[in-house]
Tab-separated table of C-alpha atoms in Angstrom:
chain	number	residue	atom	x	y	z
A	1	MET	CA	60.978	185.736	115.939
A	2	THR	CA	60.862	189.507	116.288
A	3	THR	CA	64.583	189.882	115.607
A	4	GLU	CA	64.384	187.693	112.518
A	5	GLY	CA	61.410	189.656	111.231
A	6	GLU	CA	63.223	192.917	111.767
A	7	LYS	CA	66.221	191.589	109.817
A	8	THR	CA	63.968	190.468	106.987
A	9	THR	CA	62.227	193.835	106.863
A	10	ALA	CA	65.544	195.675	106.984
A	11	SER	CA	66.968	193.626	104.110
A	12	ALA	CA	63.803	194.005	102.045
A	13	ALA	CA	63.814	197.794	102.366
A	14	PRO	CA	67.148	198.360	100.585
A	15	ALA	CA	66.087	195.896	97.874
A	16	GLY	CA	62.841	197.792	97.323
A	17	HIS	CA	64.698	201.094	97.307
A	18	ALA	CA	67.148	199.737	94.709
A	19	ARG	CA	64.278	198.623	92.465
A	20	ARG	CA	62.621	202.032	92.715
A	21	THR	CA	65.929	203.735	91.932
A	22	ALA	CA	66.438	201.498	88.908
A	23	LYS	CA	62.930	202.265	87.641
A	24	ARG	CA	63.506	206.003	88.046
A	25	ALA	CA	66.750	205.673	86.093
A	26	VAL	CA	64.952	203.895	83.233
A	27	VAL	CA	62.192	206.514	83.174
A	28	GLY	CA	64.810	209.247	83.163
A	29	ARG	CA	66.643	207.758	80.186
A	30	LEU	CA	63.380	207.256	78.281
A	31	SER	CA	62.395	210.852	79.035
A	32	TRP	CA	65.643	212.148	77.565
A	33	GLY	CA	64.998	210.024	74.480
A	34	LEU	CA	61.614	211.695	74.042
A	35	ALA	CA	63.076	215.147	74.647
A	36	ASP	CA	65.852	214.546	72.137
A	37	GLN	CA	63.433	213.313	69.479
A	38	ALA	CA	61.156	216.273	70.140
A	39	ALA	CA	64.044	218.672	69.523
A	40	SER	CA	65.046	216.812	66.364
A	41	SER	CA	61.476	216.552	65.020
A	42	VAL	CA	60.656	220.205	65.674
A	43	SER	CA	63.824	221.403	63.961
A	44	ASN	CA	63.251	219.095	60.961
A	45	PHE	CA	59.663	220.281	60.658
A	46	ALA	CA	60.739	223.916	60.877
A	47	VAL	CA	63.408	223.403	58.222
A	48	GLY	CA	60.900	221.818	55.854
A	49	ILE	CA	58.365	224.616	56.275
A	50	TYR	CA	60.970	227.372	55.990
A	51	VAL	CA	62.581	225.916	52.868
A	52	ALA	CA	59.196	225.313	51.215
A	53	ARG	CA	58.058	228.886	51.868
A	54	SER	CA	61.403	230.326	50.742
A	55	LEU	CA	61.959	228.344	47.541
A	56	GLY	CA	58.585	227.322	46.181
A	57	LEU	CA	57.248	223.918	45.172
A	58	THR	CA	59.716	222.862	42.453
A	59	ALA	CA	62.867	223.873	44.306
A	60	PHE	CA	61.506	222.350	47.499
A	61	GLY	CA	61.090	219.093	45.579
A	62	VAL	CA	64.790	219.178	44.736
A	63	PHE	CA	65.645	219.809	48.385
A	64	SER	CA	63.383	216.896	49.335
A	65	LEU	CA	65.319	214.583	46.996
A	66	ALA	CA	68.496	215.484	48.861
A	67	TRP	CA	66.699	214.958	52.179
A	68	VAL	CA	65.420	211.503	51.152
A	69	THR	CA	68.890	210.533	49.946
A	70	TYR	CA	70.292	211.549	53.317
A	71	GLY	CA	67.721	209.294	54.991
A	72	VAL	CA	68.885	206.273	52.996
A	73	VAL	CA	72.554	207.012	53.718
A	74	LEU	CA	71.681	207.459	57.399
A	75	SER	CA	70.171	203.961	57.393
A	76	VAL	CA	73.447	202.609	56.020
A	77	SER	CA	75.502	204.415	58.664
A	78	ARG	CA	73.301	203.256	61.514
A	79	GLY	CA	73.345	199.651	60.346
A	80	LEU	CA	77.120	199.495	60.071
A	81	ALA	CA	78.209	201.832	62.870
A	82	THR	CA	75.736	202.791	65.589
A	83	ASP	CA	73.314	199.846	65.800
A	84	PRO	CA	76.098	197.373	66.736
A	85	LEU	CA	77.397	199.960	69.225
A	86	VAL	CA	74.049	200.202	71.023
A	87	VAL	CA	73.602	196.420	71.084
A	88	ARG	CA	77.042	195.508	72.388
A	89	PHE	CA	78.232	198.529	74.343
A	90	SER	CA	75.222	199.734	76.327
A	91	GLY	CA	75.844	199.708	80.057
A	92	VAL	CA	79.484	198.599	79.758
A	93	SER	CA	82.528	200.126	81.444
A	94	ASP	CA	83.543	203.624	80.449
A	95	ALA	CA	86.843	202.464	78.975
A	96	SER	CA	85.121	199.866	76.816
A	97	TRP	CA	82.497	202.387	75.701
A	98	ARG	CA	85.056	205.041	74.790
A	99	GLY	CA	87.119	202.669	72.676
A	100	ALA	CA	84.022	201.420	70.879
A	101	VAL	CA	82.680	204.933	70.281
A	102	ALA	CA	85.985	206.062	68.757
A	103	ARG	CA	85.799	203.256	66.190
A	104	SER	CA	82.033	203.478	65.676
A	105	SER	CA	82.033	207.238	65.089
A	106	GLY	CA	85.033	206.797	62.821
A	107	THR	CA	83.026	204.268	60.826
A	108	ALA	CA	80.113	206.701	60.501
A	109	LEU	CA	82.539	209.405	59.388
A	110	GLY	CA	84.043	207.008	56.848
A	111	VAL	CA	80.623	206.074	55.466
A	112	GLY	CA	79.824	209.770	55.104
A	113	ALA	CA	83.120	210.456	53.334
A	114	ALA	CA	82.780	207.531	50.925
A	115	ILE	CA	79.145	208.043	49.943
A	116	GLY	CA	79.611	211.814	50.095
A	117	ALA	CA	82.385	211.594	47.508
A	118	ALA	CA	80.063	209.597	45.257
A	119	CYS	CA	77.273	212.174	45.683
A	120	LEU	CA	79.722	214.960	44.883
A	121	VAL	CA	80.834	213.291	41.651
A	122	VAL	CA	77.267	212.475	40.599
A	123	GLY	CA	76.064	215.973	41.436
A	124	LEU	CA	78.814	217.625	39.403
A	125	ALA	CA	78.080	215.276	36.493
A	126	ILE	CA	74.309	215.868	36.535
A	127	GLY	CA	74.332	219.644	36.789
A	128	GLY	CA	71.069	221.503	36.279
A	129	ARG	CA	68.844	222.071	39.308
A	130	VAL	CA	69.427	218.729	41.001
A	131	GLY	CA	73.203	218.464	40.560
A	132	PRO	CA	74.333	221.318	42.857
A	133	ALA	CA	72.060	220.067	45.649
A	134	PHE	CA	73.570	216.574	45.511
A	135	ALA	CA	77.100	217.945	45.255
A	136	CYS	CA	76.549	220.040	48.394
A	137	LEU	CA	74.954	217.064	50.137
A	138	GLY	CA	78.067	215.050	49.372
A	139	VAL	CA	80.223	217.654	51.088
A	140	MET	CA	77.935	217.758	54.132
A	141	LEU	CA	77.330	214.018	54.635
A	142	PRO	CA	80.341	213.341	56.930
A	143	GLY	CA	79.181	215.973	59.417
A	144	LEU	CA	75.548	214.865	59.234
A	145	LEU	CA	76.394	211.225	59.949
A	146	LEU	CA	78.879	212.045	62.705
A	147	GLN	CA	76.265	214.154	64.502
A	148	ASP	CA	73.830	211.228	64.425
A	149	ALA	CA	76.550	208.868	65.664
A	150	TRP	CA	77.054	211.003	68.782
A	151	ARG	CA	73.349	210.763	69.609
A	152	TYR	CA	73.441	206.974	69.649
A	153	ALA	CA	76.745	206.898	71.503
A	154	PHE	CA	75.327	209.041	74.303
A	155	PHE	CA	72.192	206.903	74.616
A	156	ALA	CA	74.325	203.752	74.743
A	157	ALA	CA	76.128	205.313	77.710
A	158	GLY	CA	72.820	206.231	79.359
A	159	THR	CA	73.514	209.971	79.035
A	160	GLY	CA	70.601	211.009	76.846
A	161	ARG	CA	70.849	214.543	78.198
A	162	LYS	CA	74.007	215.036	76.140
A	163	ALA	CA	72.210	213.857	72.984
A	164	PHE	CA	69.447	216.368	73.663
A	165	VAL	CA	71.957	219.190	74.148
A	166	ASN	CA	73.722	218.204	70.938
A	167	ASP	CA	70.481	218.354	68.940
A	168	LEU	CA	69.717	221.670	70.604
A	169	VAL	CA	73.079	223.030	69.425
A	170	TRP	CA	72.196	221.915	65.883
A	171	ALA	CA	68.810	223.680	66.118
A	172	ILE	CA	70.402	226.902	67.371
A	173	ALA	CA	73.055	226.839	64.629
A	174	LEU	CA	70.307	226.317	62.048
A	175	VAL	CA	68.724	229.721	62.702
A	176	PRO	CA	71.457	232.032	61.360
A	177	ALA	CA	72.422	229.465	58.706
A	178	MET	CA	68.881	229.356	57.305
A	179	VAL	CA	68.599	233.157	57.320
A	180	LEU	CA	71.792	233.413	55.262
A	181	ALA	CA	70.579	230.668	52.899
A	182	ALA	CA	67.299	232.512	52.351
A	183	ARG	CA	69.253	235.579	51.243
A	184	VAL	CA	71.081	233.483	48.650
A	185	GLY	CA	67.832	231.825	47.617
A	186	SER	CA	69.139	228.560	46.133
A	187	VAL	CA	68.632	224.886	46.990
A	188	ALA	CA	72.388	224.395	47.318
A	189	ALA	CA	72.578	227.203	49.886
A	190	PHE	CA	69.895	225.558	52.031
A	191	VAL	CA	71.612	222.151	51.832
A	192	LEU	CA	74.884	223.767	52.931
A	193	ALA	CA	73.121	225.603	55.768
A	194	TRP	CA	71.401	222.461	56.972
A	195	GLY	CA	74.514	220.273	56.745
A	196	GLY	CA	76.868	222.969	58.025
A	197	SER	CA	74.852	223.471	61.212
A	198	ALA	CA	74.937	219.686	61.723
A	199	ALA	CA	78.719	219.817	61.392
A	200	VAL	CA	78.795	222.402	64.192
A	201	ALA	CA	76.890	219.968	66.427
A	202	ALA	CA	79.184	217.125	65.328
A	203	VAL	CA	82.263	219.074	66.427
A	204	TYR	CA	80.540	219.928	69.695
A	205	GLY	CA	79.891	216.201	70.191
A	206	CYS	CA	83.652	215.637	70.168
A	207	LEU	CA	83.955	218.174	72.992
A	208	GLN	CA	81.057	216.620	74.914
A	209	SER	CA	82.468	213.115	74.785
A	210	GLY	CA	86.168	213.938	74.821
A	211	ILE	CA	86.543	211.358	72.037
A	212	ARG	CA	88.036	211.838	68.601
A	213	PRO	CA	86.551	209.644	65.847
A	214	ARG	CA	89.109	207.124	64.630
A	215	MET	CA	88.544	206.423	60.942
A	216	THR	CA	91.517	204.057	60.951
A	217	GLY	CA	89.475	201.814	63.251
A	218	ALA	CA	86.587	201.535	60.792
A	219	ARG	CA	87.902	198.385	59.132
A	220	GLU	CA	88.424	196.749	62.518
A	221	TRP	CA	84.924	197.784	63.609
A	222	LEU	CA	83.294	196.378	60.474
A	223	ARG	CA	85.249	193.141	60.795
A	224	ASP	CA	84.506	192.617	64.485
A	225	HIS	CA	80.785	193.352	64.103
A	226	ARG	CA	80.101	192.035	60.621
A	227	ASP	CA	77.720	189.431	62.080
A	228	LEU	CA	75.453	192.308	63.132
A	229	GLY	CA	76.391	195.234	60.925
A	230	TYR	CA	75.664	193.833	57.479
A	231	ARG	CA	72.361	192.326	58.571
A	232	TYR	CA	71.315	195.589	60.228
A	233	LEU	CA	72.364	197.403	57.057
A	234	ILE	CA	69.992	195.316	54.939
A	235	GLU	CA	67.314	195.568	57.608
A	236	ASN	CA	67.477	199.359	57.860
A	237	VAL	CA	67.568	199.933	54.119
A	238	GLY	CA	64.679	197.478	53.741
A	239	VAL	CA	62.479	199.670	55.941
A	240	SER	CA	63.029	202.858	53.945
A	241	GLY	CA	62.946	200.968	50.653
A	242	ALA	CA	59.558	199.394	51.369
A	243	SER	CA	58.050	202.768	52.194
A	244	GLN	CA	59.373	204.271	48.972
A	245	LEU	CA	58.121	201.373	46.846
A	246	ARG	CA	54.668	201.667	48.342
A	247	ALA	CA	54.575	205.424	47.684
A	248	TYR	CA	55.733	205.078	44.075
A	249	GLY	CA	53.384	202.162	43.433
A	250	LEU	CA	50.415	203.947	44.978
A	251	GLY	CA	51.067	206.958	42.776
A	252	ALA	CA	51.224	204.768	39.683
A	253	ILE	CA	48.088	202.733	40.505
A	254	VAL	CA	45.795	205.377	41.997
A	255	GLY	CA	47.453	208.717	41.261
A	256	VAL	CA	49.853	211.180	42.830
A	257	SER	CA	47.027	212.723	44.850
A	258	ALA	CA	46.612	209.413	46.687
A	259	VAL	CA	50.165	209.701	48.004
A	260	GLY	CA	49.260	213.118	49.393
A	261	VAL	CA	46.155	211.729	51.082
A	262	VAL	CA	48.130	208.961	52.782
A	263	ARG	CA	50.802	211.440	53.813
A	264	GLY	CA	48.095	213.674	55.268
A	265	ALA	CA	46.711	210.828	57.364
A	266	GLU	CA	50.213	209.987	58.580
A	267	LEU	CA	50.783	213.621	59.538
A	268	LEU	CA	47.787	213.371	61.875
A	269	LEU	CA	49.736	210.763	63.821
A	270	GLY	CA	52.927	212.819	63.576
A	271	PRO	CA	53.166	213.714	67.285
A	272	PHE	CA	52.775	210.086	68.276
A	273	MET	CA	55.326	209.005	65.661
A	274	ALA	CA	57.769	211.493	67.205
A	275	VAL	CA	57.242	209.734	70.540
A	276	LEU	CA	57.733	206.351	68.884
A	277	MET	CA	61.001	207.446	67.259
A	278	GLY	CA	62.163	209.031	70.504
A	279	LEU	CA	61.643	205.788	72.387
A	280	SER	CA	63.417	203.840	69.642
A	281	LEU	CA	66.599	205.757	70.448
A	282	VAL	CA	66.792	204.179	73.895
A	283	THR	CA	64.747	200.963	73.818
A	284	VAL	CA	67.529	198.745	72.475
A	285	ALA	CA	70.008	200.152	74.993
A	286	GLU	CA	67.513	199.605	77.826
A	287	ALA	CA	66.730	196.069	76.652
A	288	ALA	CA	70.466	195.330	76.578
A	289	ARG	CA	70.750	196.546	80.186
A	290	VAL	CA	67.816	194.361	81.249
A	291	LEU	CA	69.448	191.370	79.555
A	292	ARG	CA	72.693	191.912	81.447
A	293	ARG	CA	71.111	192.512	84.865
A	294	ALA	CA	67.943	190.378	84.831
A	295	PRO	CA	67.739	188.167	81.718
A	296	ASP	CA	64.518	186.512	82.860
A	297	ARG	CA	62.731	189.884	82.721
A	298	LEU	CA	63.593	190.726	79.110
A	299	GLY	CA	60.395	189.219	77.680
A	300	THR	CA	58.225	191.129	80.142
A	301	PHE	CA	60.122	194.359	79.462
A	302	CYS	CA	59.566	193.989	75.703
A	303	LEU	CA	55.876	193.160	76.169
A	304	VAL	CA	55.288	196.208	78.366
A	305	LEU	CA	57.246	198.370	75.941
A	306	GLY	CA	55.429	197.195	72.809
A	307	GLY	CA	52.016	196.920	74.434
A	308	GLY	CA	52.292	200.406	75.898
A	309	GLN	CA	53.099	201.897	72.511
A	310	ALA	CA	50.238	200.028	70.834
A	311	VAL	CA	47.717	201.206	73.425
A	312	ALA	CA	49.008	204.782	73.163
A	313	ALA	CA	48.590	204.691	69.372
A	314	LEU	CA	45.014	203.428	69.696
A	315	LEU	CA	44.178	206.177	72.181
A	316	TRP	CA	45.675	208.825	69.914
A	317	GLY	CA	43.734	207.492	66.926
A	318	GLY	CA	40.536	207.474	68.970
A	319	ALA	CA	41.104	211.114	69.867
A	320	LEU	CA	41.594	211.971	66.181
A	321	LEU	CA	38.180	210.484	65.373
A	322	LEU	CA	36.616	213.041	67.709
A	323	ILE	CA	38.110	216.051	65.936
A	324	PRO	CA	35.394	218.165	64.227
A	325	ASP	CA	35.738	218.586	60.463
A	326	ARG	CA	36.063	222.347	60.914
A	327	ILE	CA	39.212	221.974	63.033
A	328	GLY	CA	40.610	219.245	60.804
A	329	GLY	CA	40.188	221.508	57.814
A	330	LEU	CA	42.223	224.200	59.542
A	331	VAL	CA	45.094	221.735	59.993
A	332	LEU	CA	45.159	219.954	56.623
A	333	GLY	CA	42.950	222.115	54.434
A	334	ASP	CA	41.334	220.270	51.533
A	335	VAL	CA	43.277	217.100	52.358
A	336	TRP	CA	41.343	216.610	55.612
A	337	SER	CA	38.164	215.165	54.078
A	338	SER	CA	40.058	212.353	52.333
A	339	ALA	CA	42.725	211.820	54.993
A	340	SER	CA	40.215	211.551	57.844
A	341	ALA	CA	38.719	208.459	56.170
A	342	LEU	CA	42.075	206.710	56.708
A	343	ILE	CA	42.441	207.419	60.434
A	344	VAL	CA	41.261	203.968	61.540
A	345	PRO	CA	43.496	201.822	59.263
A	346	VAL	CA	46.514	204.115	59.695
A	347	THR	CA	46.075	204.017	63.483
A	348	LEU	CA	45.865	200.226	63.461
A	349	GLY	CA	49.009	200.102	61.347
A	350	VAL	CA	50.914	202.349	63.746
A	351	ALA	CA	49.637	200.322	66.724
A	352	GLY	CA	50.880	197.133	65.069
A	353	ALA	CA	54.245	198.728	64.411
A	354	GLY	CA	54.451	199.909	68.022
A	355	LEU	CA	53.717	196.417	69.301
A	356	GLY	CA	56.411	194.989	67.056
A	357	THR	CA	59.064	197.444	68.233
A	358	GLY	CA	59.025	195.841	71.654
A	359	ALA	CA	59.991	192.469	70.185
A	360	ALA	CA	62.476	194.120	67.812
A	361	ALA	CA	64.268	195.738	70.758
A	362	GLY	CA	64.514	192.355	72.462
A	363	LEU	CA	65.959	190.653	69.386
A	364	ARG	CA	68.566	193.358	68.978
A	365	ALA	CA	69.499	193.183	72.650
A	366	LEU	CA	70.007	189.442	72.199
A	367	ALA	CA	72.174	190.202	69.140
A	368	ALA	CA	69.923	187.839	67.169
A	369	ALA	CA	70.713	189.624	63.916
A	370	ARG	CA	69.733	186.680	61.714
A	371	ARG	CA	66.280	186.464	63.261
A	372	SER	CA	65.914	190.239	63.217
A	373	LEU	CA	66.815	190.433	59.529
A	374	ARG	CA	64.414	187.623	58.703
A	375	CYS	CA	61.596	189.471	60.459
A	376	GLN	CA	62.346	192.788	58.813
A	377	LEU	CA	62.476	191.334	55.329
A	378	PHE	CA	59.191	189.524	55.946
A	379	ALA	CA	57.563	192.660	57.375
A	380	SER	CA	58.832	194.842	54.513
A	381	THR	CA	57.574	192.353	51.921
A	382	CYS	CA	54.161	192.234	53.585
A	383	TYR	CA	54.123	196.038	53.688
A	384	VAL	CA	54.716	196.387	49.955
A	385	ILE	CA	52.317	193.586	48.987
A	386	GLY	CA	49.597	194.818	51.341
A	387	GLY	CA	49.945	198.440	50.312
A	388	LEU	CA	50.014	197.833	46.554
A	389	GLY	CA	47.589	194.907	46.565
A	390	GLY	CA	45.092	196.923	48.578
A	391	ALA	CA	45.522	199.857	46.202
A	392	ALA	CA	44.784	197.639	43.196
A	393	VAL	CA	41.609	196.294	44.844
A	394	ALA	CA	40.165	199.340	46.609
A	395	GLY	CA	42.278	202.395	45.873
A	396	THR	CA	43.685	204.604	48.620
A	397	VAL	CA	41.502	203.166	51.384
A	398	GLY	CA	42.387	199.631	50.300
A	399	SER	CA	46.082	200.484	50.432
A	400	ALA	CA	45.727	201.818	53.985
A	401	TRP	CA	43.915	198.684	55.152
A	402	GLY	CA	46.426	196.475	53.347
A	403	VAL	CA	49.297	198.174	55.150
A	404	ALA	CA	47.477	197.830	58.493
A	405	ALA	CA	47.010	194.080	57.962
A	406	ALA	CA	50.619	193.710	56.822
A	407	THR	CA	51.920	195.549	59.878
A	408	VAL	CA	49.980	193.297	62.240
A	409	CYS	CA	51.356	190.220	60.439
A	410	GLY	CA	54.867	191.635	60.691
A	411	SER	CA	54.416	192.279	64.400
A	412	ALA	CA	53.334	188.660	64.931
A	413	ALA	CA	56.501	187.514	63.171
A	414	TRP	CA	58.663	189.689	65.427
A	415	TRP	CA	57.104	188.188	68.558
A	416	LEU	CA	57.388	184.610	67.339
A	417	GLN	CA	61.069	185.131	66.637
A	418	LEU	CA	61.633	186.792	70.013
A	419	ARG	CA	60.013	183.852	71.795
A	420	SER	CA	62.312	181.441	69.967
A	421	ALA	CA	65.354	183.612	70.677
A	422	LEU	CA	64.511	183.793	74.399
A	423	ARG	CA	64.212	180.020	74.575
A	424	GLU	CA	67.522	179.661	72.786
A	425	HIS	CA	69.161	182.133	75.166
A	426	HIS	CA	67.713	180.289	78.165
A	427	HIS	CA	69.310	177.026	77.032
A	428	ASN	CA	72.575	178.730	76.067
A	429	PRO	CA	72.894	181.752	78.390
A	430	ILE	CA	76.482	182.618	77.473
A	431	ARG	CA	76.412	186.245	76.428
A	432	GLU	CA	79.173	187.581	74.221
A	433	VAL	CA	80.042	191.236	74.717
A	434	ARG	CA	82.704	192.624	72.418
A	435	THR	CA	85.290	194.849	74.009
A	436	PRO	CA	88.218	196.566	72.385
């Protein structure tokens, strides 16, 4: 009996050690995701402040149009190139990953070249104040999208440290570029400085990975992953499109000042949103690893992930309610008095979104693109209807509560679809992983 017990204890110890090692590895990858997003968010915030102070309100508005356009194009690139990469090539062999990254980054580069050419033509045709900014954006788009592609490639490989270093290189290159742009004093100069520093980081990403983007593999990549790519494309663009529609509609129904109030309330949750975006860089890759190694634990992983984010959002919102008006006024100025009235509904909306991201990560890990697209379209529709319907009934506060209710409904849809997808996977456990 003693010998058998000793054997059992001895065999259990390595198993426990392996589980602890695996947990530390997950925490490490999540930590690098947060660090990378922190570097990206801080640099983006600094760019916005510096450009606004250097150019003034009108010129900063032109720069913001270029920035928003970049965000939409980035959604296209991620849907077609990097989202399928993270879903299907996280935790695979190095040879498989390298081949996929060469084609995926080539696809991102191709998207940047194609849409960039269109922006260049449109910018030259428009002229005036806006035209030069869009023309310069068109020139810079390939580098901007390639830099983002490296980030996702590194997280798919579980080497988030390299993504962090790459963003750090971009931030460092931004400093002299922005100083030179300020001397020129034009919107086009700032767009070139911003995009040019991203191109520096994109080239450095080639050195980090030892991979050269293969644009000739873009057609093959799109064909092999069209079952995911085109659905993720619609899904990603739907997210940014819903937010824009709500902002434009709120301005038309209530007034432009209402958009500023909502933006002010969202800024109060900015640090938490940075955390949320940082986690989103690695959650799909981690869910894909869980699916490969312990499929029965995927549901629990997603629940812990989403529930943890929801609880964190509620705690952050609760802390905001305790901020004295004097301190809030120092942060947001005159906007504080109106924005503080929206803390509760905006917090509930962010908590609902955080809860839904757990299920969204699970659906993407399962490559259930049809279910994922269905959820996103439903959630985006609810977002627009709730935001504009609430605005029509009760103004700015009504819009905030409408969005909160819509986000909770969208989260419920994500979880219902994940439950169905897990049941389907349990009955048909064959997992397809594309390799070059």
